[in-house]
């Protein structure tokens, strides 16, 4: 609890998925069925948010826990983080935001977001790109499609950040600087790439007034690296500070490194 900066900042919503696993022998029938199920799920979700919005505008004696949960989303006190990747999902999310007039939405994943880049920009929807070190999702895509997505969205004028959610996400958080380094190799400047994991994410999280960049009056939360921090060959941290307090970088792993480094040098 002592580590949080902005408590209860947002609500995460997994947008309904269109296509399920292709296990049915009749693929055309299966695709049609999946689309029908997707439409039903989106409609159900939309009705829920419409009812929650109506509930918010009325004085009702009996409280609804289900509607109270999303009440702050309509006032802008909380951000709605919607996890989605396909163009159909993104198109429906844009319509969803327009119809319900939800102030703050962030798209998480956004694998096909470049198709609706201008619409996302006009709707002021930032994108948190998930794990650029991934394989392409389609057979006919460029092999480096995931590597350059953040660059394409940034160049289209969107506010973009990087995030490592998924399997073993706690361990994969250590790869964030190298995700940014890959984006630097695919068209962004080192400064722009660094912002993908610092200032941009701070803006998305609503903590940019105190964190995310080195400025007078902001928190002294930073690290110092001997080499290029966005390159695994140069990422060698010598100092780290959280709110101005020096953080020890000594761990069990550093002790093992020193022990065996000397042993094999001999």
Coordinates of C-alpha atoms in Angstrom, one line a residue:
X1 CA 0.0 0.0 0.0
X2 CA 2.9 2.3 0.6
X3 CA 4.0 2.0 -3.0
X4 CA 0.9 3.2 -4.8
X5 CA 0.8 6.7 -6.4
X6 CA -2.7 7.0 -7.7
X7 CA -5.1 4.6 -6.0
X8 CA -8.1 3.1 -7.9
X9 CA -7.2 5.1 -11.0
X10 CA -9.2 3.0 -13.5
X11 CA -11.4 0.1 -14.4
X12 CA -10.2 -2.7 -16.8
X13 CA -12.7 -4.1 -19.3
X14 CA -11.9 -7.1 -21.6
X15 CA -13.9 -6.3 -24.7
X16 CA -15.7 -9.3 -26.1
X17 CA -13.6 -11.4 -28.5
X18 CA -14.9 -12.1 -32.0
X19 CA -13.4 -15.3 -33.1
X20 CA -13.0 -18.3 -30.9
X21 CA -10.9 -21.4 -31.6
X22 CA -11.7 -23.0 -35.0
X23 CA -12.8 -26.4 -33.8
X24 CA -15.9 -26.8 -35.8
X25 CA -15.7 -28.7 -39.1
X26 CA -17.9 -26.2 -40.9
X27 CA -15.7 -23.1 -40.7
X28 CA -18.2 -20.8 -42.3
X29 CA -20.9 -21.8 -39.9
X30 CA -18.5 -21.4 -37.0
X31 CA -17.5 -17.9 -38.1
X32 CA -21.1 -16.9 -38.5
X33 CA -21.9 -18.2 -35.0
X34 CA -18.9 -16.4 -33.5
X35 CA -20.0 -13.1 -35.0
X36 CA -23.6 -13.6 -33.7
X37 CA -22.2 -14.3 -30.3
X38 CA -19.9 -11.3 -30.4
X39 CA -22.8 -9.0 -31.4
X40 CA -24.9 -10.3 -28.5
X41 CA -22.1 -9.8 -26.0
X42 CA -21.4 -6.2 -27.2
X43 CA -25.1 -5.4 -27.1
X44 CA -25.3 -6.8 -23.6
X45 CA -22.3 -4.8 -22.5
X46 CA -23.7 -1.6 -24.1
X47 CA -27.0 -2.0 -22.3
X48 CA -25.3 -2.4 -19.0
X49 CA -23.3 0.8 -19.4
X50 CA -26.5 2.6 -20.7
X51 CA -28.4 1.5 -17.6
X52 CA -25.4 2.5 -15.4
X53 CA -25.4 5.9 -17.0
X54 CA -29.1 6.3 -16.5
X55 CA -28.8 5.1 -12.9
X56 CA -26.1 7.8 -12.3
X57 CA -28.4 10.6 -13.4
X58 CA -31.3 9.6 -11.2
X59 CA -31.8 9.6 -7.4
X60 CA -32.7 6.0 -6.5
X61 CA -33.3 4.9 -3.0
X62 CA -31.8 1.4 -3.5
X63 CA -28.2 1.3 -4.5
X64 CA -27.0 -1.1 -7.2
X65 CA -23.5 -2.4 -6.6
X66 CA -23.2 -3.3 -10.3
X67 CA -23.9 0.2 -11.5
X68 CA -22.0 1.9 -8.6
X69 CA -18.9 0.1 -9.8
X70 CA -18.7 2.0 -13.1
X71 CA -20.2 5.3 -11.9
X72 CA -16.8 7.1 -11.7
X73 CA -16.2 6.3 -15.4
X74 CA -18.9 8.7 -16.5
X75 CA -17.8 11.5 -14.3
X76 CA -14.2 11.1 -15.5
X77 CA -12.9 10.3 -12.0
X78 CA -11.8 6.9 -13.4
X79 CA -10.3 5.8 -16.7
X80 CA -11.8 2.9 -18.5
X81 CA -9.0 0.6 -19.8
X82 CA -10.4 -1.5 -22.6
X83 CA -8.4 -4.5 -23.7
X84 CA -8.9 -5.2 -27.5
X85 CA -6.9 -5.8 -30.6
X86 CA -8.9 -6.4 -33.8
X87 CA -10.2 -3.7 -36.1
X88 CA -13.8 -4.7 -35.5
X89 CA -13.3 -4.4 -31.7
X90 CA -11.7 -1.0 -32.1
X91 CA -14.4 0.3 -34.4
X92 CA -17.0 -0.8 -31.9
X93 CA -15.1 0.8 -29.0
X94 CA -15.0 4.1 -30.9
X95 CA -18.8 3.9 -31.4
X96 CA -19.2 2.9 -27.7
X97 CA -17.3 6.0 -26.5
X98 CA -19.3 8.3 -28.8
X99 CA -22.7 6.9 -27.8
X100 CA -22.1 6.8 -24.1
X101 CA -19.8 9.9 -24.0
X102 CA -17.3 8.3 -21.7
X103 CA -14.6 10.9 -21.0
X104 CA -11.5 8.8 -20.5
X105 CA -10.8 5.5 -22.4
X106 CA -7.4 3.9 -23.0
X107 CA -7.0 1.1 -25.5
X108 CA -4.8 -1.7 -24.2
X109 CA -3.2 -3.9 -26.8
X110 CA -4.5 -2.2 -30.0
X111 CA -2.7 -4.6 -32.4
X112 CA -4.7 -3.3 -35.3
X113 CA -5.1 0.2 -34.0
X114 CA -3.1 1.7 -36.9
X115 CA -6.2 1.1 -39.1
X116 CA -8.2 3.6 -37.0
X117 CA -5.3 5.9 -36.0
X118 CA -7.0 9.1 -37.0
X119 CA -10.3 8.2 -35.4
X120 CA -8.5 7.2 -32.1
X121 CA -6.6 10.5 -32.2
X122 CA -9.8 12.5 -32.7
X123 CA -11.4 10.6 -29.9
X124 CA -8.4 11.3 -27.6
X125 CA -7.9 7.6 -26.9
X126 CA -4.3 6.7 -26.0
X127 CA -2.9 3.2 -26.8
X128 CA -0.9 1.0 -24.5
X129 CA 0.9 -1.4 -26.9
X130 CA 1.4 -4.8 -25.5
X131 CA 4.8 -6.5 -25.6
X132 CA 6.4 -5.4 -28.9
X133 CA 8.7 -8.5 -28.7
X134 CA 6.0 -10.7 -30.1
X135 CA 5.3 -12.7 -33.2
X136 CA 3.0 -11.4 -35.9
X137 CA -0.6 -12.5 -35.4
X138 CA -1.3 -13.1 -39.1
X139 CA 0.4 -15.2 -41.7
X140 CA 0.6 -12.4 -44.3
X141 CA 2.0 -9.7 -42.0
X142 CA 5.5 -8.3 -42.0
X143 CA 7.7 -10.3 -39.6
X144 CA 8.5 -7.0 -37.7
X145 CA 4.9 -5.8 -37.5
X146 CA 4.8 -5.9 -33.7
X147 CA 8.2 -4.1 -33.5
X148 CA 7.0 -1.1 -35.4
X149 CA 3.4 -0.7 -34.2
X150 CA 4.3 1.8 -31.4
X151 CA 6.3 3.9 -33.9
X152 CA 3.5 4.0 -36.4
X153 CA 0.9 5.0 -33.8
X154 CA 3.3 7.7 -32.4
X155 CA 3.9 9.1 -35.9
X156 CA 0.2 9.2 -36.4
X157 CA -0.1 11.6 -33.5
X158 CA -1.4 9.3 -30.8
X159 CA -0.3 9.2 -27.2
X160 CA 1.4 5.8 -26.9
X161 CA 2.8 3.8 -24.0
X162 CA 4.2 0.3 -23.6
X163 CA 3.0 -2.4 -21.2
X164 CA 4.0 -6.0 -20.4
X165 CA 0.7 -7.6 -19.3
X166 CA 0.1 -11.3 -20.0
X167 CA 1.8 -14.5 -18.9
X168 CA 4.6 -14.0 -16.3
X169 CA 4.1 -10.2 -16.5
X170 CA 6.0 -9.5 -13.2
X171 CA 9.1 -11.0 -14.7
X172 CA 8.6 -9.5 -18.1
X173 CA 8.4 -6.0 -16.6
X174 CA 12.2 -6.0 -16.7
X175 CA 12.0 -6.0 -20.5
X176 CA 10.2 -2.7 -20.7
X177 CA 13.4 -0.7 -21.5
X178 CA 14.3 -3.2 -24.2
X179 CA 10.8 -2.9 -25.7
X180 CA 11.4 0.9 -26.0
X181 CA 14.9 0.2 -27.5
X182 CA 13.3 -1.9 -30.2
X183 CA 10.9 1.0 -31.0
X184 CA 14.0 3.3 -31.2
X185 CA 15.4 0.9 -33.8
X186 CA 12.2 1.1 -35.8
X187 CA 11.9 4.9 -36.4
X188 CA 11.6 6.7 -33.1
X189 CA 14.3 8.8 -31.6
X190 CA 15.9 7.6 -28.3
X191 CA 14.0 10.4 -26.5
X192 CA 10.6 9.4 -28.0
X193 CA 11.3 5.7 -27.3
X194 CA 12.2 6.5 -23.6
X195 CA 8.9 8.5 -23.3
X196 CA 7.0 5.3 -24.2
X197 CA 7.8 3.9 -20.8
X198 CA 8.1 7.2 -18.8
X199 CA 6.3 10.4 -19.6
X200 CA 3.7 8.9 -21.9
X201 CA 2.7 6.3 -19.4
X202 CA 2.6 8.9 -16.6
X203 CA 0.2 11.0 -18.8
X204 CA -2.0 8.0 -19.4
X205 CA -2.0 7.1 -15.6
X206 CA -2.7 10.8 -14.7
X207 CA 0.4 11.2 -12.6
X208 CA 2.5 13.3 -15.1
X209 CA 2.4 16.4 -12.8
X210 CA 4.7 14.6 -10.4
X211 CA 6.3 11.7 -12.3
X212 CA 7.5 10.7 -15.8
X213 CA 10.1 13.4 -16.6
X214 CA 13.1 15.1 -15.0
X215 CA 11.8 18.6 -14.1
X216 CA 12.0 21.0 -11.2
X217 CA 9.2 20.3 -8.7
X218 CA 8.6 16.7 -9.8
X219 CA 9.5 13.6 -7.9
X220 CA 13.2 12.6 -8.0
X221 CA 12.4 9.0 -9.2
X222 CA 15.1 8.1 -11.7
X223 CA 18.0 5.7 -12.4
X224 CA 21.5 6.1 -13.8
X225 CA 23.0 3.7 -16.3
X226 CA 26.6 3.4 -17.4
X227 CA 25.5 2.7 -21.0
X228 CA 22.4 2.9 -23.2
X229 CA 19.6 1.9 -20.8
X230 CA 17.4 0.9 -23.8
X231 CA 20.0 -1.7 -25.0
X232 CA 20.6 -4.9 -23.0
X233 CA 24.3 -4.6 -23.8
X234 CA 24.5 -1.1 -22.2
X235 CA 21.8 -1.4 -19.5
X236 CA 24.0 -1.4 -16.4
X237 CA 22.4 0.5 -13.6
X238 CA 24.7 2.2 -11.1
X239 CA 22.2 4.2 -9.1
X240 CA 18.4 4.3 -8.5
X241 CA 16.2 6.7 -6.6
X242 CA 12.5 6.7 -5.6
X243 CA 11.2 10.0 -4.5
X244 CA 14.7 11.1 -3.8
X245 CA 15.6 8.1 -1.7
X246 CA 18.6 6.0 -2.9
X247 CA 17.6 2.4 -3.6
X248 CA 20.1 -0.4 -3.0
X249 CA 20.8 -2.4 -6.2
X250 CA 22.4 -5.3 -4.4
X251 CA 20.5 -8.5 -4.6
X252 CA 21.2 -12.3 -4.3
X253 CA 21.8 -12.2 -8.1
X254 CA 24.5 -9.6 -7.9
X255 CA 26.3 -11.6 -5.1
X256 CA 26.2 -14.7 -7.3
X257 CA 27.5 -12.7 -10.3
X258 CA 30.5 -11.4 -8.3
X259 CA 31.3 -14.8 -6.9
X260 CA 31.3 -16.7 -10.2
X261 CA 32.7 -13.8 -12.2
X262 CA 35.9 -14.0 -10.1
X263 CA 36.0 -17.8 -10.2
X264 CA 35.9 -18.1 -14.0
X265 CA 38.3 -15.2 -14.6
X266 CA 40.9 -17.2 -12.7

